[in-house]
Coordinates of C-alpha atoms in Angstrom, one line a residue:
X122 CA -8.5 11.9 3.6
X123 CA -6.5 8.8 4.4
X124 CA -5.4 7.8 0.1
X125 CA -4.9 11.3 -1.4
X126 CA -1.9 12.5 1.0
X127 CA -0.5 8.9 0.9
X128 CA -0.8 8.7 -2.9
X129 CA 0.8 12.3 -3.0
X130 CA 3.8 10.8 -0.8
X131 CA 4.0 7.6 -3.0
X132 CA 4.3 10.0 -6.3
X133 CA 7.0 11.7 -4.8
X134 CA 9.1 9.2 -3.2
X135 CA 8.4 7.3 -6.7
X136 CA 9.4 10.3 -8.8
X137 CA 12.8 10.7 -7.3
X138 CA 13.9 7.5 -8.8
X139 CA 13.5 8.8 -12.3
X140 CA 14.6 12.6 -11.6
X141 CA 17.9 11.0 -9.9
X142 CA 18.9 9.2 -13.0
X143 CA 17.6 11.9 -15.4
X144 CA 20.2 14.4 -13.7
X145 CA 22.6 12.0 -13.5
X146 CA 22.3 10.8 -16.8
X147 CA 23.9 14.6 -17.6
X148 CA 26.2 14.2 -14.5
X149 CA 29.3 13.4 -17.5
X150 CA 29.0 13.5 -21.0
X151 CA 28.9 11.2 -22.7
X152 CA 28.0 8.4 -20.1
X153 CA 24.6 8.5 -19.5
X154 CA 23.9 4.8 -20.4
X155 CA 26.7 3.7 -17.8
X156 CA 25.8 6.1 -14.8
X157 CA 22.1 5.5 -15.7
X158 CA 22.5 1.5 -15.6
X159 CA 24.3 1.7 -12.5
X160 CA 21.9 3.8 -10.5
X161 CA 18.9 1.3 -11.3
X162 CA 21.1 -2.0 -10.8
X163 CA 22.6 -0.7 -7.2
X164 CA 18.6 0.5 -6.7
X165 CA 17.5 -2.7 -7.1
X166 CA 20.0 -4.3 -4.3
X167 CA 18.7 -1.8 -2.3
X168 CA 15.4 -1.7 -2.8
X169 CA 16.2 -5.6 -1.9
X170 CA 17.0 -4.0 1.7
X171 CA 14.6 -1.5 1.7
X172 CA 11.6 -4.3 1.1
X173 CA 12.5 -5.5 4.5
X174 CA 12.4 -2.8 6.2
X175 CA 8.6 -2.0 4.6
X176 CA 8.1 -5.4 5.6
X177 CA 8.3 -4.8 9.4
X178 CA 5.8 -1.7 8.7
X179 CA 3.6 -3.4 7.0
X180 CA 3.5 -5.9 10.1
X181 CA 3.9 -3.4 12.8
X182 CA 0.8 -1.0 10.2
X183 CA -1.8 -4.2 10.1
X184 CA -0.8 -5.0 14.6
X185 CA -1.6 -1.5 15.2
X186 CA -4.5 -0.9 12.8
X187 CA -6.4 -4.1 14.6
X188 CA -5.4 -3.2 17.9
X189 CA -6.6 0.5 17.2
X190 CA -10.0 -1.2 15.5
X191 CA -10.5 -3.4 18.6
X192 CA -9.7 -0.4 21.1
X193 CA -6.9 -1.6 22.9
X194 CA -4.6 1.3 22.6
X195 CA -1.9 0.1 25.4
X196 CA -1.3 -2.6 23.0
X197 CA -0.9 -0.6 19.9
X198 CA 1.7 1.8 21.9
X199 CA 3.8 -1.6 23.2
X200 CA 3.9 -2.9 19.7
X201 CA 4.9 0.5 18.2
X202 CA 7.9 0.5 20.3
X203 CA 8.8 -2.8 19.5
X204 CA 8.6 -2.3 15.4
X205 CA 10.8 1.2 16.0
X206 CA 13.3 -0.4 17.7
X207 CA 13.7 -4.1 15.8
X208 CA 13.5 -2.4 12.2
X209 CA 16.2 0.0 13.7
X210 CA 18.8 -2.5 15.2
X211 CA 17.8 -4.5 11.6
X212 CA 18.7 -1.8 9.5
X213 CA 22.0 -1.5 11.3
X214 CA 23.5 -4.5 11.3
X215 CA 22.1 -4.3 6.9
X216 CA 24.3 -1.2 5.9
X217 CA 27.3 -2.7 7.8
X218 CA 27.3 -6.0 5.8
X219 CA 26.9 -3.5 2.4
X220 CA 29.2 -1.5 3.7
X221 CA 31.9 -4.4 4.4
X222 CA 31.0 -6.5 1.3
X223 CA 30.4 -3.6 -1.2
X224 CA 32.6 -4.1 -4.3
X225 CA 31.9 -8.4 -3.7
X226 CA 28.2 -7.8 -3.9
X227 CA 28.4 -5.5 -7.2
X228 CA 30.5 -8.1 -9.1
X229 CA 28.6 -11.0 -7.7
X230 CA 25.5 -9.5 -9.4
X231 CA 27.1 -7.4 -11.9
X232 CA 30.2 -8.6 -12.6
X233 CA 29.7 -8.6 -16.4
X234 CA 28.9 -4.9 -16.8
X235 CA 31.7 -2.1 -18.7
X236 CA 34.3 -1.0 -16.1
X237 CA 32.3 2.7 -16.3
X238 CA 29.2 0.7 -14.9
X239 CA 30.7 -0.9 -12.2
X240 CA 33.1 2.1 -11.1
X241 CA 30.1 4.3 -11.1
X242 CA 28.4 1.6 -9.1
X243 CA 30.6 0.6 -6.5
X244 CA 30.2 4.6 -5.4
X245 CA 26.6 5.1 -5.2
X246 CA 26.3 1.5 -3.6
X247 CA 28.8 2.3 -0.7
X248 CA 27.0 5.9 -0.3
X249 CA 23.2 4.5 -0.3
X250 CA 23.8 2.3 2.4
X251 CA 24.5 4.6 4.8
X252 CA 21.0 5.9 4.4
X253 CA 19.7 2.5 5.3
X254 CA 18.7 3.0 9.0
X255 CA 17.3 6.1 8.9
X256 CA 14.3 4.4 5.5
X257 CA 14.1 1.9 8.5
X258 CA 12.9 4.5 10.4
X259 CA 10.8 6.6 8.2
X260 CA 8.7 3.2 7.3
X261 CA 8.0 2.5 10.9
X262 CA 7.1 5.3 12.0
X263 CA 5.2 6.3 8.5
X264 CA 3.3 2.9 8.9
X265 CA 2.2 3.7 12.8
X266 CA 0.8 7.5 11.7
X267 CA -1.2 6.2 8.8
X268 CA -2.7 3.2 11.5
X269 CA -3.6 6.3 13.2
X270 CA -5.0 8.1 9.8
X271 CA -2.2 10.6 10.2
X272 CA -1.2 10.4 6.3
X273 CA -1.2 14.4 5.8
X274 CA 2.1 14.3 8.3
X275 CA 3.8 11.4 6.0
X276 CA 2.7 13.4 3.2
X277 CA 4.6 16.6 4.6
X278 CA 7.5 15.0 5.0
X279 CA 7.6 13.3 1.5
X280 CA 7.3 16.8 0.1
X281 CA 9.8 18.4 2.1
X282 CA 12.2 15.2 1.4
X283 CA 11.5 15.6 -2.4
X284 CA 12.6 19.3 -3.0
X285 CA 15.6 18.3 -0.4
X286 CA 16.7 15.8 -2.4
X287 CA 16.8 17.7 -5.6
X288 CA 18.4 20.7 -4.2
X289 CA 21.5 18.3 -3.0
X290 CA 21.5 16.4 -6.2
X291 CA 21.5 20.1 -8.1
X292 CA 24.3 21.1 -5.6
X293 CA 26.5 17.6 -5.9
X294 CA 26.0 17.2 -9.4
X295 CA 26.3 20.5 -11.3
X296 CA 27.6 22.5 -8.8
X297 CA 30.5 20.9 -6.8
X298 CA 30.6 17.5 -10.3
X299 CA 30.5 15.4 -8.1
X300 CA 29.0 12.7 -11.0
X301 CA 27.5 9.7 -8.9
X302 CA 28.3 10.6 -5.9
X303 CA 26.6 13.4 -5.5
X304 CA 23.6 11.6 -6.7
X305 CA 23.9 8.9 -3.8
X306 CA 25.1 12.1 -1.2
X307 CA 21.3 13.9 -1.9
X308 CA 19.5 10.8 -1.6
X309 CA 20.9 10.3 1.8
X310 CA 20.7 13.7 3.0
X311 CA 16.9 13.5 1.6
X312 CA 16.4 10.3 3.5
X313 CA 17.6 11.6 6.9
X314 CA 14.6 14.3 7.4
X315 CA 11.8 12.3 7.3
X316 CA 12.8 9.7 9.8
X317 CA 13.9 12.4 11.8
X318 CA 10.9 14.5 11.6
X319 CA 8.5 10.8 11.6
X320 CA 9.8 10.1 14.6
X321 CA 9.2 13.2 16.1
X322 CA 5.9 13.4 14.9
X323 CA 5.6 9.8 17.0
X324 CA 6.9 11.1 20.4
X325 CA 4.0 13.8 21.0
X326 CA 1.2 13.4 23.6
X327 CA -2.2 13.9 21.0
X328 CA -1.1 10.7 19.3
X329 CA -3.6 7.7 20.1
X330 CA -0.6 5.9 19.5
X331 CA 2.9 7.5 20.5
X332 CA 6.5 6.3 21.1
X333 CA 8.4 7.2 24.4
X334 CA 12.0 7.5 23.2
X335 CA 13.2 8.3 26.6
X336 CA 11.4 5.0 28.4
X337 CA 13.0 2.3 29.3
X338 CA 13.1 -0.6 26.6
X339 CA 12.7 -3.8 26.3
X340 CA 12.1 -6.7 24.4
X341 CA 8.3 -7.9 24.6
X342 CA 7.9 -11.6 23.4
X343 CA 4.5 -11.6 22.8
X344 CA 4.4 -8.1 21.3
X345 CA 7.2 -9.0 19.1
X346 CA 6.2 -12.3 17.9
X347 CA 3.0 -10.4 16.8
X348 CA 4.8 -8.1 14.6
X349 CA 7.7 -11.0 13.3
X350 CA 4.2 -13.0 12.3
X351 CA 3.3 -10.8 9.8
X352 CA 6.3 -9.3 9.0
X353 CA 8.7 -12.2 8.4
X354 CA 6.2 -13.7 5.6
X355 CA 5.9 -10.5 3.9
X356 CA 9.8 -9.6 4.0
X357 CA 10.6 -13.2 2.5
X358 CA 7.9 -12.3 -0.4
X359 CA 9.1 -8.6 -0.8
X360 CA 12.9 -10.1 -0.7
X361 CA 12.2 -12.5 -3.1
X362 CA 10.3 -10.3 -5.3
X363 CA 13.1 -8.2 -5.5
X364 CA 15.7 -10.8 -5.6
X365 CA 14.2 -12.1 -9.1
X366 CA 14.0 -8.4 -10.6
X367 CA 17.7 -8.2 -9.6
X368 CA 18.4 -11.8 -11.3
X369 CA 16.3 -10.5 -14.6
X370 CA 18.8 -7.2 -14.6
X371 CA 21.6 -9.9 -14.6
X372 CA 20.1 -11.8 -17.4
X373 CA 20.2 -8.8 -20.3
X374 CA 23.9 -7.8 -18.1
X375 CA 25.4 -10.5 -19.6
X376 CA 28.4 -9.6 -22.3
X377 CA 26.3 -11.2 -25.4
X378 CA 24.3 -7.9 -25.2
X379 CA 27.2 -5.6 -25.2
X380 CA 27.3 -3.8 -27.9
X381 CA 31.0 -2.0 -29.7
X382 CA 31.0 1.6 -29.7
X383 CA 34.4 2.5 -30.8
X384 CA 38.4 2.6 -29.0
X385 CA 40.3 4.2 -26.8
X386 CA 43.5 6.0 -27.3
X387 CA 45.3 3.1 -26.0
X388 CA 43.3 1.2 -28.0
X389 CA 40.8 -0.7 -25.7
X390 CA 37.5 -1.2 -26.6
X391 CA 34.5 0.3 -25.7
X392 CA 31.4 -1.1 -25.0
X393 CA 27.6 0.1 -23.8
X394 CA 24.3 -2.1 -23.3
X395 CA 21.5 -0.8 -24.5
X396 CA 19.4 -3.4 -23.2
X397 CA 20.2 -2.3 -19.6
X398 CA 19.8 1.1 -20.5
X399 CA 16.5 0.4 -21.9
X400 CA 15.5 -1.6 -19.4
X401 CA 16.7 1.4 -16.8
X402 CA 14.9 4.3 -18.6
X403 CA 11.7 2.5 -19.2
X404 CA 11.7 0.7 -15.1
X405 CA 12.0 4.7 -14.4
X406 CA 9.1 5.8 -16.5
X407 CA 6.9 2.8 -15.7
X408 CA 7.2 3.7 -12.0
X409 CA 4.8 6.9 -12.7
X410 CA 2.0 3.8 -13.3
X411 CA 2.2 2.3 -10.2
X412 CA 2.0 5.5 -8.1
X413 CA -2.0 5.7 -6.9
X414 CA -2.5 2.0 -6.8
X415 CA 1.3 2.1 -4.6
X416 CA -0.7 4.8 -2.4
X417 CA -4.7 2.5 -2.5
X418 CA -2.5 -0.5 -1.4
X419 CA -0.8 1.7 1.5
X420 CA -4.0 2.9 2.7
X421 CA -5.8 -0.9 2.2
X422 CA -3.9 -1.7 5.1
X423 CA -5.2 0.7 7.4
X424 CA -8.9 0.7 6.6
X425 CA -9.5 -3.1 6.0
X426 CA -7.0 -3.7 9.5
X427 CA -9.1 -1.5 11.6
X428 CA -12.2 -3.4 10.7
X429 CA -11.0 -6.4 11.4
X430 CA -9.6 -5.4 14.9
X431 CA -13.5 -4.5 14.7
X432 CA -14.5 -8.3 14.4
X433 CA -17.0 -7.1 12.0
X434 CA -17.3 -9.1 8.6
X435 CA -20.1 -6.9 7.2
X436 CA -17.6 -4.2 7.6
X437 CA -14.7 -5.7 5.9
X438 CA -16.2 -7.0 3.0
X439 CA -17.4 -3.6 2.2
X440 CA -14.1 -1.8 2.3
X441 CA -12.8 -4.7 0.4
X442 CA -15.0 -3.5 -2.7
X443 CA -14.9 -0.1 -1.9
X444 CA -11.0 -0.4 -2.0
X445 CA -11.2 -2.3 -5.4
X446 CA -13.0 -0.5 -7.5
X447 CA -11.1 3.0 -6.0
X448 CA -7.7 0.9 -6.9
X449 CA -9.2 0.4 -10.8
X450 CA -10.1 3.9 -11.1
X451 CA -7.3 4.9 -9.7
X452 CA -5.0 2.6 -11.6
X453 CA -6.6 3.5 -15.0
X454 CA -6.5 6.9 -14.9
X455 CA -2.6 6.8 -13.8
X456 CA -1.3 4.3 -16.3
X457 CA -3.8 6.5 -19.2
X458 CA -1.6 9.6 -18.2
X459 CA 2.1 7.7 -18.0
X460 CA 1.2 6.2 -21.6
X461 CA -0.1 9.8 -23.2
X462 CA 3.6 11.1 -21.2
X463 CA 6.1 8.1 -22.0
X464 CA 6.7 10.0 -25.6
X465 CA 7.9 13.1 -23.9
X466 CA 10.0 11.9 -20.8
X467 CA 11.5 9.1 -23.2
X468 CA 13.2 12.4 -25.0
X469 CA 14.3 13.9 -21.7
X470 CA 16.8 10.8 -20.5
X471 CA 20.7 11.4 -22.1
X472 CA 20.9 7.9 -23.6
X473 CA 21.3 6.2 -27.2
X474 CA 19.0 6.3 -29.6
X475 CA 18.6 2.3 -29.9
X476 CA 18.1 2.6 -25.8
X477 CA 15.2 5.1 -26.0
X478 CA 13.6 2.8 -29.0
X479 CA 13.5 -0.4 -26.9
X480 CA 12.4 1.5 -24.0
X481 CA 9.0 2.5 -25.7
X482 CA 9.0 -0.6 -26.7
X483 CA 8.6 -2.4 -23.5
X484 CA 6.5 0.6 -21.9
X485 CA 3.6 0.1 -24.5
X486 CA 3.8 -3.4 -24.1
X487 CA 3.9 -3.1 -19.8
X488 CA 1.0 -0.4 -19.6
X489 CA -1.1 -2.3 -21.7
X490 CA -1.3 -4.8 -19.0
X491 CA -1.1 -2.8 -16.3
X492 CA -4.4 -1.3 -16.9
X493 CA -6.3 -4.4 -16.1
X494 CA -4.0 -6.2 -14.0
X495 CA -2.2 -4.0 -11.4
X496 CA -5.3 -4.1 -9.1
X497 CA -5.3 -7.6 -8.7
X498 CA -1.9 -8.3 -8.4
X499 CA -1.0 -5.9 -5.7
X500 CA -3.9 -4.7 -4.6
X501 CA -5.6 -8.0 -3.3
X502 CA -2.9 -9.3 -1.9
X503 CA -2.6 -6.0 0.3
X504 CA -6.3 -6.7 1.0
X505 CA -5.1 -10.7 2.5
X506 CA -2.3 -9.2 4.9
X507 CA -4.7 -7.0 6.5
X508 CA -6.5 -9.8 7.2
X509 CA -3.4 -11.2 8.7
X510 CA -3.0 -13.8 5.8
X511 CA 0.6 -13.2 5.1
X512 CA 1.7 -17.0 4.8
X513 CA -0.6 -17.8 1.8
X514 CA 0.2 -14.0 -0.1
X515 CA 4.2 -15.6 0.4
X516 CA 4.0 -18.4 -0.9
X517 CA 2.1 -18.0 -4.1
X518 CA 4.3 -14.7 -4.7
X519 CA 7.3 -16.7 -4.9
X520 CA 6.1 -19.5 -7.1
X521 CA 5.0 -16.6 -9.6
X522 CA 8.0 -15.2 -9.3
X523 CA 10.1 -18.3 -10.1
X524 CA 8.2 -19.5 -12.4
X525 CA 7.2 -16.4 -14.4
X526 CA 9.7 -13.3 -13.6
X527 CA 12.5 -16.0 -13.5
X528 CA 12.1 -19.1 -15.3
X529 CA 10.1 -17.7 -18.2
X530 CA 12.6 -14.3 -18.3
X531 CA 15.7 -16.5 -18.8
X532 CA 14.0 -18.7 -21.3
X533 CA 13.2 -15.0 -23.3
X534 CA 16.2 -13.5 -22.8
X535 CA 19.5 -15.3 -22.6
X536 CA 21.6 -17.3 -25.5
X537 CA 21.2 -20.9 -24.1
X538 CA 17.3 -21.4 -25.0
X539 CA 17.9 -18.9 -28.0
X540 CA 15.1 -16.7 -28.1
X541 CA 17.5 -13.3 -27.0
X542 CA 15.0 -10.9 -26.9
X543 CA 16.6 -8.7 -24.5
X544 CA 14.8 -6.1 -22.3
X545 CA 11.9 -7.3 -23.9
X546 CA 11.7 -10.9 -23.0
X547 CA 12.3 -9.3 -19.6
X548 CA 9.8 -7.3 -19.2
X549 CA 6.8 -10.4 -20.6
X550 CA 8.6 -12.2 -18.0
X551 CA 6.9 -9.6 -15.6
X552 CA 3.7 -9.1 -16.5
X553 CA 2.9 -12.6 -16.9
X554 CA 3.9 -12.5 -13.1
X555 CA 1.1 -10.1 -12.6
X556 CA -1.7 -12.1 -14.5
X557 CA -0.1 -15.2 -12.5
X558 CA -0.5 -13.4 -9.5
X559 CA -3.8 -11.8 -9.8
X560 CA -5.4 -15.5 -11.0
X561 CA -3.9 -16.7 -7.3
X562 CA -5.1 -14.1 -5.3
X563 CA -8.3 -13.5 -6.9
X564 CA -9.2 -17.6 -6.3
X565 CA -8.3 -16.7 -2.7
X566 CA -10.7 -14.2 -2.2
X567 CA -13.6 -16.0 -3.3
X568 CA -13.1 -19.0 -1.8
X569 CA -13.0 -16.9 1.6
X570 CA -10.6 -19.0 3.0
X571 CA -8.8 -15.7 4.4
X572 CA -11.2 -15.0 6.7
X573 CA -9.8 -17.6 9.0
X574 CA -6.7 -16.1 9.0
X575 CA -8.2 -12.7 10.0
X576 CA -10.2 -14.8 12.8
X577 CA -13.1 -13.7 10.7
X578 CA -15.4 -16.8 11.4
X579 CA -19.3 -15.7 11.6
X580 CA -20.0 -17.1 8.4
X581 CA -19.2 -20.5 9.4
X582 CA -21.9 -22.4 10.8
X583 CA -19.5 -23.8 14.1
X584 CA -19.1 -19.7 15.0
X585 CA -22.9 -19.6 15.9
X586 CA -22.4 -23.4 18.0
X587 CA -19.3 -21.7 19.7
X588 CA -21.1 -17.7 20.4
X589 CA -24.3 -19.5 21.7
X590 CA -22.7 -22.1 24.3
X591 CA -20.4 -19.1 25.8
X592 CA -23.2 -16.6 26.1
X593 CA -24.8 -19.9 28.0
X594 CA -22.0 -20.2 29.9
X595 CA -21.3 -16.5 31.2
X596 CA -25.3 -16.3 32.2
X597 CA -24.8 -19.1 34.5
X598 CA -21.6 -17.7 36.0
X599 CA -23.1 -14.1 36.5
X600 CA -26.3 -15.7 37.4
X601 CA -27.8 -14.0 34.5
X602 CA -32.1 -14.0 34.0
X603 CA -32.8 -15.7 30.6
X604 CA -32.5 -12.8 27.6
X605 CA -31.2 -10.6 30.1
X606 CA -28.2 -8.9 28.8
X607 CA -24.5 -9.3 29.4
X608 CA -23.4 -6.0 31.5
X609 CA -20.6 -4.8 28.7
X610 CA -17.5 -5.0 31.0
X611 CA -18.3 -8.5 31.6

């Protein structure tokens, strides 16, 4: 009840990634490899923003879910006030930097793309980041109704955002050609209903945990630092993880891979990528993979976070292995169906043959992998930051994804080492990140050296020393009979 609707939601919200470039890709003839490059690279500086805004629900999710588990629901509904209103001002300040700095951060990142590329992309980027308050939002308030087990309203709203969205980009793109910009104008339109409706959802009275919009506000320190605990390590990962599949883009954006197509009528030339496009189409297609164990992780949160606000170990290790072996299943049978479907939407994207060739290239390679390691490499670490072990999951994601999505992708991909294998060497480059990763957070598991993180410490022999002198202590307070019980409000 709490994984299908989220996993519906997570399809969905994942799916509109690929449908936006497959209708823009016919937005213009003839430039389906420039609009199509330009959506994913201004996706991926977003996506950059948007990772830190999940980061501050997945803090404000595991808070709440332990609070909830340990029964102190004032707490949960301080702290749910406090994400709402820090991921808000956040988000804020975020689009007016894009805003101001829009064309500086394209050509920073993108500099060497075609003039097509970069047009297109200094349109959708100024566009998209106007829809960055109200994602802010939507995660917060998504992340406090699944702590509740509320996933069916998150799920509504998904749907009713999908359909939105591609009833504005049919409208934009075909019906007023707009091209790109009415690509970026249905996206934010989409995004606007579910933060509004989430939020509303929030406000009403059944809710264990509910937000008072009308209250008066403000800032609780210790409430706060509880949520910037978790949330700060897991925005640096998620912003670094995202910063090094930006600076992998950048490698196969360089001019080496450009590619001469032919001349203008003044006589300029004209170039495409089809390493970028490749890279594009197949990113798209690959996302359909990642869409149950995206939804398992989500809900891993939630069930393993309540039963640690629980103090129960016996319970948590269960869910643990429940959650695991639901994430492989899961995982298998999704990445079984995107590789029986990758011939089929691989003919439905408007770009060059050569793109479409290296595209199936790299999803064959990718989904391969995937089947065994996806579980591991983003499951378990969701399984350590309910568990409040957020410092340990950040660290070792950025030194995989240095040395393996970084390190190892420029050594594969650019001219100075030699090797120039293009969208290919970048996508090795990524899933040796995920057997890095797995190795990491597997070793972590086992060695249980999370539990004290969580505050998880029966197992430990001191726990006992520590549960058996305080028992001994409240008897003689409350001039307790030996074995007689501790009254429970005591």
């Amino acid at each position: 009840m709490l994984i299908i609707p989220i996993v519906i939601e997570s399809a969905l919200s994942m799916s509109l990634g690929m449908i936006d470039g497959l209708m823009a890709s016919y937005a213009k003839s003839g430039a389906g490899d420039d609009i199509l490059t330009a959506i994913t690279d201004v996706d991926q500086i977003a996506n950059l923003i948007i990772h830190l805004f999940s980061a501050f629900g997945v803090g404000g999710a595991v808070i709440t879910s332990q609070f909830l588990g340990a029964g102190k629901t004032d707490d949960a509904n301080k702290s749910a006030k406090q994400l709402v209103v820090i991921s808000l001002l956040v988000s804020l300040g975020l689009m007016a930097l894009c805003l101001a700095l829009n064309n500086q951060i394209i050509n920073l990142l993108f500099g060497a793309a075609g003039a097509e590329t970069l047009d297109n992309a200094y349109i959708y980027f100024y566009i998209i980041a106007c829809s960055f308050p109200f994602v802010a939002v939507f995660n917060s308030c998504a992340a406090l109704l699944r702590a509740q087990r509320k996933s069916l309203n998150t799920m509504l709203s998904g749907i009713i955002s999908f359909f939105l969205n591609i009833a504005f980009n049919a409208v934009f793109i075909y019906g007023f050609k707009m091209g790109i910009a009415g690509v970026a104008l249905g996206t934010l339109l989409a995004r606007m209903f579910p933060a509004v409706f989430t939020l509303f959802l929030m406000t009403r009275k059944s809710n264990l945990v509910r937000i008072k919009i009308f209250e008066k506000f403000r800032f609780d320190g210790a409430h706060l630092k509880s949520i910037l605990r978790l949330a700060v390590p897991s925005g640096i990962e998620n912003s670094f993880f995202q910063l090094g599949k930006i600076l992998v883009i950048v490698f196969i954006s360089i001019a080496s891979y450009n590619t001469l197509i032919g001349y203008t009528e003044a006589g300029g030339a004209i170039f495409t990528n089809y390493q970028t496009s490749a890279n594009s189409v197949a990113y798209n297609i690959n996302t359909f993979a990642s869409i149950i164990g995206n939804g398992i992780n989500t809900a891993i949160l939630t069930v393993i976070g309540q039963a640690v606000g629980a103090g129960d170990i016996g319970q948590v290790k269960y869910y643990i292995k429940k959650m695991l072996l639901i994430a492989y299943v899961g995982n298998a049978c999704c990445v079984a169906v995107t590789f029986a479907l990758s011939p089929v939407l691989l003919n439905f994207y408007n770009v060059s043959g050569e793109a479409r060739k290296i595209a199936w290239q790299c999803l064959v390679m990718c989904l391969t992998i995937q089947f065994f390691t996806y579980p591991l490499s983003f499951g378990l670490p969701a399984v350590l930051k309910a568990n409040s072990d957020m410092k340990y999951v950040m660290v070792t994601s950025i030194f995989s994804m240095v040395l393996m999505r970084v390190l190892l992708c420029y050594i594969l991909t650019c001219d100075a080492v030699g090797l120039h294998m293009g969208a290919m060497g970048l996508w090795i480059g990524m899933v040796s990140d995920w057997c890095l990763r797995g190795l990491f957070f597997g070793a972590r598991l086992l060695t249980g050296k999370w539990k004290r993180s969580s505050g998880l410490l029966r197992d430990y022999p001191v726990y006992g020393e520590i549960e058996i002198a305080a028992e001994q202590a409240v008897a003689e307070a409350f001039g307790l009979k030996e074995n007689e019980d501790v009254p429970s409000d005591v």
